[in-house]
mmCIF file of C-alpha atoms in Angstrom:
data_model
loop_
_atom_site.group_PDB
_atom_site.id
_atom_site.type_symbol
_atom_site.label_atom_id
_atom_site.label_comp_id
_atom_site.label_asym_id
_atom_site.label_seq_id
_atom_site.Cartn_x
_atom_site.Cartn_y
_atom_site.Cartn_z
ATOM 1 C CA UNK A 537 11.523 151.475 0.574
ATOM 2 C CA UNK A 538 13.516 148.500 -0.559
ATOM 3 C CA UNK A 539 13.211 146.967 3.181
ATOM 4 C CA UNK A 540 9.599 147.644 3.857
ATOM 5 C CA UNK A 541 8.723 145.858 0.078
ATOM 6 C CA UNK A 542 10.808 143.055 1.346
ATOM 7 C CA UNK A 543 8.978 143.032 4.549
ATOM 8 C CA UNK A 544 6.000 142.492 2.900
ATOM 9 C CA UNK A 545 6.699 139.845 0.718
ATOM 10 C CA UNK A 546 8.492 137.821 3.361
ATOM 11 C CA UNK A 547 5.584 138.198 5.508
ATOM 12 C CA UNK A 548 2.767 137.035 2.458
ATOM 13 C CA UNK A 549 5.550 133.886 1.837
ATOM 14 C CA UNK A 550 5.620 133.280 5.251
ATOM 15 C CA UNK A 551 1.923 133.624 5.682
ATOM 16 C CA UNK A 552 1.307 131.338 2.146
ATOM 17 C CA UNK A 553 3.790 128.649 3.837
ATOM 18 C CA UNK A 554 1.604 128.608 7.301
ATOM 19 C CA UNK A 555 -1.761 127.893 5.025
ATOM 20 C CA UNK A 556 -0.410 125.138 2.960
ATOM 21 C CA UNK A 557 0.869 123.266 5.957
ATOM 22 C CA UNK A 558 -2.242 123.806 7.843
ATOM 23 C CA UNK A 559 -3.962 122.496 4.955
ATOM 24 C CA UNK A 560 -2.283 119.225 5.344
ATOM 25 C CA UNK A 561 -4.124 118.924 9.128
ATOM 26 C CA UNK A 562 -6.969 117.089 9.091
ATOM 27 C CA UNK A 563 -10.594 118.998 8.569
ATOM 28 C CA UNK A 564 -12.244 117.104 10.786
ATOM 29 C CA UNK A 565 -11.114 116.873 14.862
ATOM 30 C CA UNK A 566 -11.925 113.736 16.740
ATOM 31 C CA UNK A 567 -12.023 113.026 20.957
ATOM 32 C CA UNK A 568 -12.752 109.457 22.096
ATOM 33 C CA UNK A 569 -12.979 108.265 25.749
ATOM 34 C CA UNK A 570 -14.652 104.547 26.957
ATOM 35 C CA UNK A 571 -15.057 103.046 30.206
ATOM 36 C CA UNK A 572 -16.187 99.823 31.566
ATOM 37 C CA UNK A 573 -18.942 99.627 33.658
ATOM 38 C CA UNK A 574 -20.553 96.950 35.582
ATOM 39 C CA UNK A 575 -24.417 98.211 36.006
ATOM 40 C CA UNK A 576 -26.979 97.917 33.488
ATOM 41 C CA UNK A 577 -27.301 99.891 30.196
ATOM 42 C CA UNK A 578 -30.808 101.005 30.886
ATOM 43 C CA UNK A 579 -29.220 102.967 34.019
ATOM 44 C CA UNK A 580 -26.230 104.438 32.348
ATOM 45 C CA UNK A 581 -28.545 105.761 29.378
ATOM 46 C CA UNK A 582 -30.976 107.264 31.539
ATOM 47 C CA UNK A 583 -28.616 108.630 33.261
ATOM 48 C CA UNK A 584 -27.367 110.555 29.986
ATOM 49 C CA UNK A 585 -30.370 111.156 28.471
ATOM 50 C CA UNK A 586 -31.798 113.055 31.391
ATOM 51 C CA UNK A 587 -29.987 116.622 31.033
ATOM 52 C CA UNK A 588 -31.309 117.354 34.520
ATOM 53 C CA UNK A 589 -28.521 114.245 36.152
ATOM 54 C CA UNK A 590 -26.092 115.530 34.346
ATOM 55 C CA UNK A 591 -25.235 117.566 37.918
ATOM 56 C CA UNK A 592 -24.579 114.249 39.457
ATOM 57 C CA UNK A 593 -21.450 113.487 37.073
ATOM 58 C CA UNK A 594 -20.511 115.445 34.343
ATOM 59 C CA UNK A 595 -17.646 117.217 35.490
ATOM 60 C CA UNK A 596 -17.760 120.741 34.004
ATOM 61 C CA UNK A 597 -21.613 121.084 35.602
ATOM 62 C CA UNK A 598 -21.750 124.678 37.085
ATOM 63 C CA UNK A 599 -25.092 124.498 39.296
ATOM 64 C CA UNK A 600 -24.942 128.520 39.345
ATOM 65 C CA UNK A 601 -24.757 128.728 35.388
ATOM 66 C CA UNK A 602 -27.101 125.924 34.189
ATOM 67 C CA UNK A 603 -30.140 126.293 33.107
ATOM 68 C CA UNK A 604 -32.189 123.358 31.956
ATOM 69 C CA UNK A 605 -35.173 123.004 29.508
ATOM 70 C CA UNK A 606 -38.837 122.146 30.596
ATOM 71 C CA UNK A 607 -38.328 118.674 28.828
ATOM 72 C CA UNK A 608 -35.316 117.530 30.453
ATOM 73 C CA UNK A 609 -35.280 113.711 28.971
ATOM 74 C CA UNK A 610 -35.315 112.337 25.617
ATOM 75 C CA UNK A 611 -34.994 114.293 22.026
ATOM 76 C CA UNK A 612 -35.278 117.872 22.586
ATOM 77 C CA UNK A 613 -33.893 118.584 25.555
ATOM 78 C CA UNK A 614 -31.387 120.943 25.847
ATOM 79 C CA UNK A 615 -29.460 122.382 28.721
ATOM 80 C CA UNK A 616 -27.437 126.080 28.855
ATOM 81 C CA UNK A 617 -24.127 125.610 31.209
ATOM 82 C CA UNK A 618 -22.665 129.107 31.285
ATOM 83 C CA UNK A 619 -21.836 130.196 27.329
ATOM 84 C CA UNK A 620 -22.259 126.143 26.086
ATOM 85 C CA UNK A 621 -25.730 124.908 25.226
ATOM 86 C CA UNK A 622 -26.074 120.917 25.037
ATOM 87 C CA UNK A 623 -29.096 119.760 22.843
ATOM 88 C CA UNK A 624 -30.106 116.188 22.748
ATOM 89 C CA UNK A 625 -30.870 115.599 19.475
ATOM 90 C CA UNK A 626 -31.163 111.483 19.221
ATOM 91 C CA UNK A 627 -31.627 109.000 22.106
ATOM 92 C CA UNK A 628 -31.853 105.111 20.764
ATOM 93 C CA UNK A 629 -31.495 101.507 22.466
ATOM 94 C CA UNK A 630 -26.767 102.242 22.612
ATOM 95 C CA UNK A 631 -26.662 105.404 21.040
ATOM 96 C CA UNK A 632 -27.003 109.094 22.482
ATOM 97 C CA UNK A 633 -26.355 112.187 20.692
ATOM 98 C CA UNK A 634 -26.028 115.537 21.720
ATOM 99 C CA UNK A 635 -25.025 118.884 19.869
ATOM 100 C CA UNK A 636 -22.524 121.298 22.123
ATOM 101 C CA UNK A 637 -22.909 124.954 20.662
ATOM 102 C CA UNK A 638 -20.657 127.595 21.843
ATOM 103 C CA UNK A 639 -20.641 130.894 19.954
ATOM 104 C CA UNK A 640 -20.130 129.795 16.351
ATOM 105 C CA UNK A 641 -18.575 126.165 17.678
ATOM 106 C CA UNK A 642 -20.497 123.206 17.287
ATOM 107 C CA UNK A 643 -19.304 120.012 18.578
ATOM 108 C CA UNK A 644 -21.245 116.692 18.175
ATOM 109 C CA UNK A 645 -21.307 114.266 20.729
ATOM 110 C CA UNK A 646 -22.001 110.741 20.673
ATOM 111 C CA UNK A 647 -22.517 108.333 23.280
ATOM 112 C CA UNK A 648 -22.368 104.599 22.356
ATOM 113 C CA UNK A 649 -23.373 101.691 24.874
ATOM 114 C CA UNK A 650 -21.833 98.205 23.537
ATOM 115 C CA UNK A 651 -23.186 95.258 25.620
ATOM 116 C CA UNK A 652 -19.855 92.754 26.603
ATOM 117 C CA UNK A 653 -20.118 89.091 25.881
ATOM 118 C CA UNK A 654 -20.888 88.033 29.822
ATOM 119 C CA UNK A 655 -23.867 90.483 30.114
ATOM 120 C CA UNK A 656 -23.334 92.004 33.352
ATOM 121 C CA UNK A 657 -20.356 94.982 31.658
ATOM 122 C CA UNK A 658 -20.650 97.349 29.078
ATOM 123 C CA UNK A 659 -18.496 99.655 27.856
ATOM 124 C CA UNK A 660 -19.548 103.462 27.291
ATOM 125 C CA UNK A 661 -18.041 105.437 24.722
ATOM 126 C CA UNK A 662 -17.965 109.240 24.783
ATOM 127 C CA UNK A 663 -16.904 111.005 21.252
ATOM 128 C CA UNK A 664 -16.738 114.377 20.041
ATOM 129 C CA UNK A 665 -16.279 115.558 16.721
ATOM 130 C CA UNK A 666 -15.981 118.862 15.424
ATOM 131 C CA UNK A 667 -15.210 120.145 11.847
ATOM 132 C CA UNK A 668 -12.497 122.725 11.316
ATOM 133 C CA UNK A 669 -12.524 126.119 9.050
ATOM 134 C CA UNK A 670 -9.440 126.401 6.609
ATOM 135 C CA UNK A 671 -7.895 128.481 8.840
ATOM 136 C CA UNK A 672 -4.396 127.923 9.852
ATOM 137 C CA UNK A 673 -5.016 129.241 13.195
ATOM 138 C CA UNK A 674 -8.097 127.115 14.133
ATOM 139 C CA UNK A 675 -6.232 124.110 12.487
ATOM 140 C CA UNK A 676 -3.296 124.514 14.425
ATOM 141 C CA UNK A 677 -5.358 125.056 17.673
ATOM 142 C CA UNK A 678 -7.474 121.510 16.796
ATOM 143 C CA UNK A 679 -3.881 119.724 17.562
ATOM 144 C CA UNK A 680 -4.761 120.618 21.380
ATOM 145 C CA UNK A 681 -8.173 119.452 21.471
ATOM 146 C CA UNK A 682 -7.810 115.983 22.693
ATOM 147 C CA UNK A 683 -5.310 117.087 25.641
ATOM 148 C CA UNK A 684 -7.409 120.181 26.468
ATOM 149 C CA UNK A 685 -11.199 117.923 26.387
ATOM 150 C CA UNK A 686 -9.853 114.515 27.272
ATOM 151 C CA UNK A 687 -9.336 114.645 30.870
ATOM 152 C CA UNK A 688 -12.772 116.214 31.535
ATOM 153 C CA UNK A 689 -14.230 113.212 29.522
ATOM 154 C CA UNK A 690 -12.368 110.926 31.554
ATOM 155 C CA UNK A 691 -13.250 112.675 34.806
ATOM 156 C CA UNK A 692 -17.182 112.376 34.039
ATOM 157 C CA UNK A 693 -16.761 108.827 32.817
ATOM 158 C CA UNK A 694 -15.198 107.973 36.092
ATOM 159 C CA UNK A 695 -18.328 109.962 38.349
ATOM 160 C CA UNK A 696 -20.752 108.109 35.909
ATOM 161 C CA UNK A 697 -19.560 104.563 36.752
ATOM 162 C CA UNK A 698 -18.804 105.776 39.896
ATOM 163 C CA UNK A 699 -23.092 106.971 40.748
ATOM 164 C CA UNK A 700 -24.432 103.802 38.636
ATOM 165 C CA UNK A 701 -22.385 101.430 40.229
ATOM 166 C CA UNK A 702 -23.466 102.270 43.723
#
């Protein structure tokens, strides 16, 4: 009886320990890729904005799983790849931002266009951020997040200046 009580308190410590070091991991989980690219920003943004081109160089596009929307440009158009649904919730003059739902995870994504000083570059920056329960386990599974999203960001940066370059 003696073993099994200590059992159980080493395992609440142990648990207690886990939470309060998890607390001292950020809430809030942030993924950030840019890319130069010499075309014009008018081009690269409708080239975000319209869910339905997103086949031509996002690189987790599943032809057999998406489905898109009737409105496939502009606020309010939203496209279902397999269990993810993208929404596009604002579309301005350097700014695009989508929401990324999967089950109960919600990811916001941001697009930013910045004009470079000579005129004929921009730079496109792709962000994510996502906000993190308590929970030791999701906040020690948020640590992985930029090495498990960041080379798909990079790989669909690199087809999108690859298609508007052409």
């Amino acid at each position: 009886m003696r073993f099994i009580k200590l059992g159980l308190i080493s395992i609440v410590f142990l648990f207690l320990v886990i939470t309060a070091i998890s607390l001292l991991l950020p809430s809030t989980v942030n993924v950030s890729r840019a890319i130069d690219i010499s075309a014009p920003a008018d081009s690269v943004s409708a080239n975000i904005s319209d869910l339905s081109r997103r086949k031509y160089w996002f690189a987790n596009y599943d032809s057999s799983q998406a489905i898109v929307s009737k409105n496939s440009f502009g606020v309010g158009a939203s496209i279902k790849i397999g269990r993810t649904t993208i929404d596009l919730v604002e579309a301005k003059a350097g700014k695009i931002t989508t929401l990324w739902t999967s089950g109960s995870k919600t990811l916001h994504g941001d697009f930013n266009i910045f004009k470079q000083d000579s005129g004929s570059h921009i730079t496109v920056q792709w962000h994510f951020s996502q906000h993190v329960p308590w929970y030791p386990w999701e906040k020690f599974a948020s640590i992985a997040s930029d090495k498990i999203m960041g080379p798909g960001m990079e790989k669909s940066l690199d087809n999108l200046k690859k298609l508007v370059e052409k």
